[in-house]
Structure formats: C-alpha cells, structure tokens
XYZ file of C-alpha atoms in Angstrom:
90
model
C -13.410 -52.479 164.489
C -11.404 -52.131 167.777
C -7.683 -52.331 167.713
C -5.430 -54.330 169.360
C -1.712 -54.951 170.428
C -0.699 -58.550 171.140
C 2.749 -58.669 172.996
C 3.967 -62.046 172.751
C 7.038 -62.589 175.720
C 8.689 -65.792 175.654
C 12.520 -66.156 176.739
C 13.104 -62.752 177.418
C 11.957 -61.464 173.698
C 8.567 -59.397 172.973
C 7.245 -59.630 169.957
C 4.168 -57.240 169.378
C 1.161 -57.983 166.608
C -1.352 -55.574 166.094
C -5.037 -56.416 165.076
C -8.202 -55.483 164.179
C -10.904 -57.576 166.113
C -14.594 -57.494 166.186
C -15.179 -57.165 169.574
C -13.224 -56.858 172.745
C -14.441 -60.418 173.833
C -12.345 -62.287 170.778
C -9.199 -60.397 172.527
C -8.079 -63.495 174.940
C -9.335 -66.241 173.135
C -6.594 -64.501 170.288
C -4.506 -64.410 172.826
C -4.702 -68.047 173.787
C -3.998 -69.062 170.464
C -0.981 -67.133 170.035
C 0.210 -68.579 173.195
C -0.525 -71.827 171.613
C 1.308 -71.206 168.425
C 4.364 -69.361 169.892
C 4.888 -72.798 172.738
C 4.541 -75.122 169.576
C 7.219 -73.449 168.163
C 9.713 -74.509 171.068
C 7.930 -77.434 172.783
C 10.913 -78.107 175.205
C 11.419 -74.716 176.439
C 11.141 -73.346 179.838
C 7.975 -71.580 179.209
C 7.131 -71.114 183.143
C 7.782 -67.034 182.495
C 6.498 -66.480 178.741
C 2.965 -64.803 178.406
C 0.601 -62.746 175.787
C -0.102 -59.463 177.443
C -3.452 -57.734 175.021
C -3.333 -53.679 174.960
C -6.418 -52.051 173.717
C -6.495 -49.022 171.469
C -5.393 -46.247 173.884
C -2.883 -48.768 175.836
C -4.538 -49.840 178.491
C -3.925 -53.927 179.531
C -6.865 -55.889 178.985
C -5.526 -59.155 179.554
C -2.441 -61.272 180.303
C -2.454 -65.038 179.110
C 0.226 -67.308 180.961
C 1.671 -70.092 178.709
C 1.527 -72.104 181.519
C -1.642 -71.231 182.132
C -2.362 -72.459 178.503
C -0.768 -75.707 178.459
C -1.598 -77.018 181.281
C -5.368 -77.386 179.809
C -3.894 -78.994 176.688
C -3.961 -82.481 176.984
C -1.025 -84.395 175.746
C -1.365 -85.027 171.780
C 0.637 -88.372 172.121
C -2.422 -90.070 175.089
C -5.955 -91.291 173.606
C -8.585 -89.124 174.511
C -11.799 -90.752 175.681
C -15.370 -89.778 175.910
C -16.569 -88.111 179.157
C -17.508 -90.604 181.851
C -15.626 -93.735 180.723
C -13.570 -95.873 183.299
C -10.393 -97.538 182.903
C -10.516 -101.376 184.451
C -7.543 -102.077 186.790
C-alpha cells in the first residue's frame, strides 16, 4: 500500500501524519477530513491561511486542501437541513 505524508498547517504550526492508504484516490478525501477535524478543534480561529498539503512516497505534492475551502461546503450544524427542492413560504 502507497505511503503518504499529511502536513496539517494551521496558525503557523505543521503537523505531519504519515499513512498507509489503498490507493492514491483516498489521499484528498483523507485530507478533507483532517481539515475537518483539525478546524473543529478551534472553531473560532482565523483559519483563512491553514491547509493539508498530501506528499506521496518520494515527496512529490499531490494535493493541497484549503480549510476554507472545506468549510465553506459545511453547512452550519446549528440550521435545519431540508430535503432538496423544498421552498420556504414568505
């Protein structure tokens, strides 16, 4: 299985996670989720600069994941969601 390198920059900090993924194609959805995870962890930060940059095995940059990339396509957790194609009144 392929290895990877995760580097996880938020406020001015890297943090790097390796792992072993099945295929090159699970490497950004990983990456979203760490995104995910490491915003969660500081909801009211400025997160307009932190990102998930994915290295393969030899080094090469395979992706880059904005946070604000990623939560901008989360919907906030505190509005109801409704089904597709429903219409407010008023």
């Amino acid at each position: 299985m392929p290895n990877f390198r995760f580097e996880v920059v938020t406020g001015g900090r890297s943090n790097l996670i390796d792992e072993e993924l099945a295929s090159t194609d699970l490497a950004s959805p990983k990456a979203v989720e760490l995104a995910k995870a490491a915003a969660s962890t500081s909801p009211d930060a400025d997160h307009s600069e932190s990102q998930v940059k994915v290295y393969d095995d030899a080094g090469y940059l395979i992706a880059t994941v904005n946070f604000s990339d990623v939560l901008r396509d989360s919907p906030p957790e505190d509005l109801p969601t409704e089904e597709p194609g429903a219409m407010r009144s008023g």
